[in-house]
Short mmCIF file of C-alpha atoms in Angstrom, two decimals:
data_model
loop_
_atom_site.label_atom_id
_atom_site.label_comp_id
_atom_site.label_asym_id
_atom_site.label_seq_id
_atom_site.Cartn_x
_atom_site.Cartn_y
_atom_site.Cartn_z
CA MET A 1447 -20.17 -5.86 -7.09
CA ARG A 1448 -16.63 -4.70 -7.64
CA ARG A 1449 -14.07 -5.84 -5.11
CA CYS A 1450 -10.67 -4.31 -4.40
CA ASP A 1451 -8.42 -5.76 -1.69
CA VAL A 1452 -5.18 -3.98 -0.82
CA VAL A 1453 -2.30 -5.37 1.26
CA LEU A 1454 0.06 -2.78 2.71
CA ALA A 1455 3.40 -3.91 4.12
CA GLY A 1456 6.53 -2.49 5.68
CA ILE A 1457 8.31 -2.27 9.00
CA GLY A 1458 7.62 -0.31 12.16
CA GLY A 1459 8.03 3.42 11.77
CA GLN A 1460 7.34 3.62 8.02
CA GLY A 1461 3.73 4.71 8.36
CA VAL A 1462 2.03 1.56 7.09
CA VAL A 1463 -0.89 1.85 9.51
CA THR A 1464 -1.32 5.54 8.66
CA LEU A 1465 -1.38 4.62 4.98
CA GLY A 1466 -4.12 2.07 5.65
CA THR A 1467 -6.12 4.62 7.63
CA LEU A 1468 -5.96 7.13 4.77
CA LEU A 1469 -7.19 4.53 2.27
CA LYS A 1470 -10.04 3.42 4.54
CA LEU A 1471 -11.19 6.97 5.23
CA ALA A 1472 -11.12 7.78 1.52
CA GLY A 1473 -13.32 4.75 0.82
CA LEU A 1474 -15.82 5.69 3.50
CA ARG A 1475 -15.95 9.25 2.19
CA GLN A 1476 -16.92 7.92 -1.23
CA GLY A 1477 -19.67 5.78 0.25
CA LEU A 1478 -17.96 2.43 -0.26
CA GLU A 1479 -18.18 -0.56 2.03
CA VAL A 1480 -14.81 -0.74 3.77
CA ALA A 1481 -13.21 -3.26 6.10
CA GLY A 1482 -9.68 -3.84 7.25
CA ALA A 1483 -7.28 -5.57 9.59
CA GLU A 1484 -3.79 -4.72 10.83
CA ARG A 1485 -0.74 -6.43 12.28
CA ARG A 1486 1.06 -3.91 14.45
CA GLY A 1487 3.06 -6.19 16.75
CA GLY A 1488 6.40 -5.44 15.17
CA ALA A 1489 5.97 -1.69 15.08
CA GLN A 1490 7.91 -0.98 18.26
CA ARG A 1491 10.80 -3.25 17.23
CA GLU A 1492 11.17 -2.25 13.58
CA GLY A 1493 9.51 -5.56 12.76
CA PRO A 1494 6.92 -6.42 10.08
CA VAL A 1495 3.73 -4.36 9.97
CA THR A 1496 0.83 -5.04 7.61
CA SER A 1497 -2.53 -3.44 6.96
CA ASN A 1498 -5.40 -4.87 4.92
CA VAL A 1499 -7.87 -2.54 3.23
CA ARG A 1500 -10.91 -4.08 1.58
CA TYR A 1501 -13.38 -2.20 -0.63
CA ARG A 1502 -16.75 -3.31 -1.95
CA VAL A 1503 -18.39 -1.17 -4.64
CA HIS A 1504 -22.02 -1.85 -5.55
CA GLU A 1505 -22.99 -1.24 -9.14
CA GLU A 1506 -25.81 1.25 -9.69
CA ALA A 1507 -28.33 -1.32 -10.93
CA GLU A 1508 -27.26 -4.02 -8.49
CA PRO A 1509 -30.00 -4.99 -6.03
CA GLY A 1510 -29.00 -4.62 -2.42
CA ASP A 1511 -28.96 -7.82 -0.40
CA PRO A 1512 -28.04 -7.50 3.29
CA ARG A 1513 -27.06 -11.18 3.42
CA PHE A 1514 -23.96 -10.41 1.36
CA ALA A 1515 -23.06 -7.06 2.92
CA PRO A 1516 -20.79 -8.13 5.81
CA PHE A 1517 -17.24 -9.19 5.00
CA GLY A 1518 -14.16 -9.72 7.13
CA GLY A 1519 -11.16 -7.47 7.34
CA ALA A 1520 -8.54 -10.14 6.60
CA ILE A 1521 -7.66 -10.72 2.95
CA PRO A 1522 -7.53 -14.43 2.03
CA PRO A 1523 -4.52 -16.07 0.32
CA GLY A 1524 -4.31 -15.03 -3.31
CA GLY A 1525 -6.88 -12.31 -2.76
CA ALA A 1526 -4.86 -9.10 -3.14
CA HIS A 1527 -5.63 -6.85 -6.08
CA LEU A 1528 -2.78 -4.59 -4.96
CA LEU A 1529 0.26 -5.25 -2.78
CA LEU A 1530 1.96 -2.00 -1.77
CA SER A 1531 5.16 -2.49 0.23
CA LEU A 1532 7.55 0.05 1.71
CA GLU A 1533 10.31 -2.58 2.05
CA PRO A 1534 11.42 -5.25 -0.47
CA LEU A 1535 11.65 -8.24 1.87
CA GLU A 1536 8.24 -7.42 3.32
CA ALA A 1537 6.83 -7.49 -0.21
CA ALA A 1538 8.20 -11.02 -0.60
CA ARG A 1539 6.76 -12.03 2.79
CA CYS A 1540 3.33 -11.09 1.46
CA LEU A 1541 3.70 -13.32 -1.61
CA PRO A 1542 0.90 -15.67 -0.41
CA TYR A 1543 -1.61 -12.85 -0.99
CA VAL A 1544 -0.57 -12.34 -4.62
CA ASN A 1545 -2.31 -13.84 -7.67
CA PRO A 1546 -1.56 -13.63 -11.43
CA SER A 1547 -3.52 -10.40 -11.85
CA SER A 1548 -2.22 -8.63 -8.73
CA VAL A 1549 -0.33 -5.34 -9.00
CA VAL A 1550 2.77 -5.23 -6.80
CA ILE A 1551 4.48 -1.92 -5.95
CA SER A 1552 7.55 -2.08 -3.73
CA GLU A 1553 10.33 0.14 -2.48
CA VAL A 1554 13.74 -0.98 -3.77
CA SER A 1555 15.92 0.01 -0.80
CA PRO A 1556 16.14 -2.66 1.92
CA ARG A 1557 15.88 -1.98 5.65
CA ILE A 1558 18.40 -4.42 7.07
CA PRO A 1559 16.92 -6.44 9.98
CA THR A 1560 18.75 -6.75 13.29
CA ALA A 1561 19.44 -10.45 12.71
CA VAL A 1562 21.25 -9.60 9.47
CA ARG A 1563 23.26 -6.84 11.15
CA LEU A 1564 24.30 -9.30 13.85
CA GLY A 1565 25.36 -11.86 11.26
CA SER A 1566 22.83 -14.54 12.20
CA ALA A 1567 20.81 -14.17 8.98
CA VAL A 1568 21.33 -13.09 5.40
CA TYR A 1569 19.23 -10.58 3.46
CA PRO A 1570 18.19 -12.16 0.14
CA PRO A 1571 19.44 -10.61 -3.13
CA LEU A 1572 16.94 -8.07 -4.42
CA GLY A 1573 16.87 -9.73 -7.82
CA ALA A 1574 15.74 -12.96 -6.20
CA LEU A 1575 12.90 -11.15 -4.42
CA TRP A 1576 11.62 -9.58 -7.65
CA GLU A 1577 11.92 -12.94 -9.41
CA MET A 1578 9.83 -14.63 -6.72
CA LEU A 1579 7.08 -12.08 -7.15
CA ARG A 1580 7.21 -12.16 -10.96
CA GLU A 1581 6.79 -15.93 -10.91
CA VAL A 1582 3.25 -15.20 -9.72
CA THR A 1583 2.40 -11.92 -11.45
CA PRO A 1584 4.11 -9.94 -14.22
CA ARG A 1585 2.77 -6.68 -12.78
CA VAL A 1586 5.66 -6.01 -10.38
CA HIS A 1587 6.92 -2.42 -10.01
CA PRO A 1588 10.11 -1.92 -7.95
CA VAL A 1589 10.32 1.83 -7.31
CA ALA A 1590 12.92 4.03 -5.57
CA MET A 1591 10.41 5.86 -3.38
CA GLU A 1592 12.89 6.61 -0.60
CA ALA A 1593 15.49 8.07 -2.95
CA ALA A 1594 12.89 10.37 -4.53
CA CYS A 1595 11.65 11.45 -1.10
CA LEU A 1596 15.18 12.17 0.14
CA GLU A 1597 15.99 14.16 -2.97
CA ARG A 1598 12.90 16.36 -2.61
CA PHE A 1599 12.55 16.69 1.17
CA GLY A 1600 15.84 15.56 2.72
CA ASN A 1601 14.06 12.96 4.89
CA LEU A 1602 11.81 9.91 4.65
CA LYS A 1603 8.80 11.22 6.57
CA ARG A 1604 6.55 11.32 3.49
CA VAL A 1605 7.48 8.01 1.85
CA ASN A 1606 4.07 6.54 2.64
CA VAL A 1607 2.39 9.46 0.86
CA VAL A 1608 4.69 8.93 -2.13
CA ALA A 1609 3.50 5.31 -2.07
CA LEU A 1610 -0.11 6.50 -2.00
CA GLY A 1611 0.50 8.52 -5.16
CA LEU A 1612 1.93 5.41 -6.84
CA ALA A 1613 -1.08 3.36 -5.76
CA SER A 1614 -3.46 6.00 -7.07
CA GLU A 1615 -1.79 5.84 -10.49
CA LEU A 1616 -1.07 2.10 -10.81
CA GLY A 1617 -3.41 0.31 -8.41
CA ASP A 1618 -6.84 0.82 -10.04
CA LEU A 1619 -8.26 1.92 -6.69
CA PRO A 1620 -12.00 2.63 -6.42
CA VAL A 1621 -11.26 5.93 -4.63
CA SER A 1622 -10.48 9.10 -6.53
CA GLU A 1623 -7.33 11.16 -6.36
CA GLY A 1624 -9.37 14.11 -5.13
CA THR A 1625 -10.78 12.14 -2.23
CA LEU A 1626 -7.34 10.86 -1.25
CA LEU A 1627 -6.01 14.42 -1.23
CA GLU A 1628 -8.96 15.61 0.89
CA VAL A 1629 -8.18 12.95 3.50
CA ILE A 1630 -4.47 13.78 3.42
CA ARG A 1631 -5.30 17.46 4.00
CA GLU A 1632 -7.46 16.62 7.02
CA ARG A 1633 -5.32 13.92 8.65
CA LEU A 1634 -1.70 14.96 8.03
CA PRO A 1635 0.19 18.18 8.76
CA ASP A 1636 1.85 20.28 6.04
CA PHE A 1637 -0.57 19.64 3.21
CA PRO A 1638 1.59 21.40 0.56
CA GLY A 1639 4.51 19.08 1.36
CA ASN A 1640 2.34 15.98 1.38
CA ARG A 1641 0.62 17.00 -1.82
CA GLY A 1642 4.09 17.30 -3.34
CA ALA A 1643 4.92 13.79 -2.08
CA PHE A 1644 1.71 12.45 -3.63
CA GLU A 1645 2.66 14.04 -6.97
CA ILE A 1646 6.14 12.48 -6.74
CA GLY A 1647 4.47 9.09 -6.49
CA LYS A 1648 2.34 9.77 -9.55
CA ASP A 1649 5.40 10.95 -11.49
CA LEU A 1650 7.32 7.81 -10.51
CA ALA A 1651 4.42 5.67 -11.74
CA ARG A 1652 4.37 7.43 -15.09
CA GLY A 1653 8.14 7.12 -15.43
#
């Protein structure tokens, strides 16, 4: 059985939960076993939001055994195959999920928390955040998703779809690009624009 556990992270308003929904629906469409869990509490306050997406892929010759079919939605410590974050500090917050073979993809532009704006906290240097992650895995990809989205569309509404394109290219997901695009077409408005955002993500991964 192949396993693929994905941690998605960001802050309220960035579309983290939507991103998780797209990945789950794509897995179900391909006949995979899918589970997940979300933390939405910070969404209304621009606070941390996470989504777990867990895939189980049975090999063709693998005998089915219902005793091993159920699995929980929460990813255990060190269990992430992919960490995809739309905010740098939130990537670092998810460090406990990362292991030496994990792929980490993170936005490079920080969203400054209220406590930092009020002067009661300090945002860590970005270099220190990347160093923390690279102490666990060498497969860390800081990417300017927001800058690319602004340049193409003039807004940040499609950053999560840009991130999905990156994940499709770098994350070794068990769902195909075609299936992801089908789900995007069905669940999001303006498919041509979102397809363009997905392609931006793929181009960023190749670059």
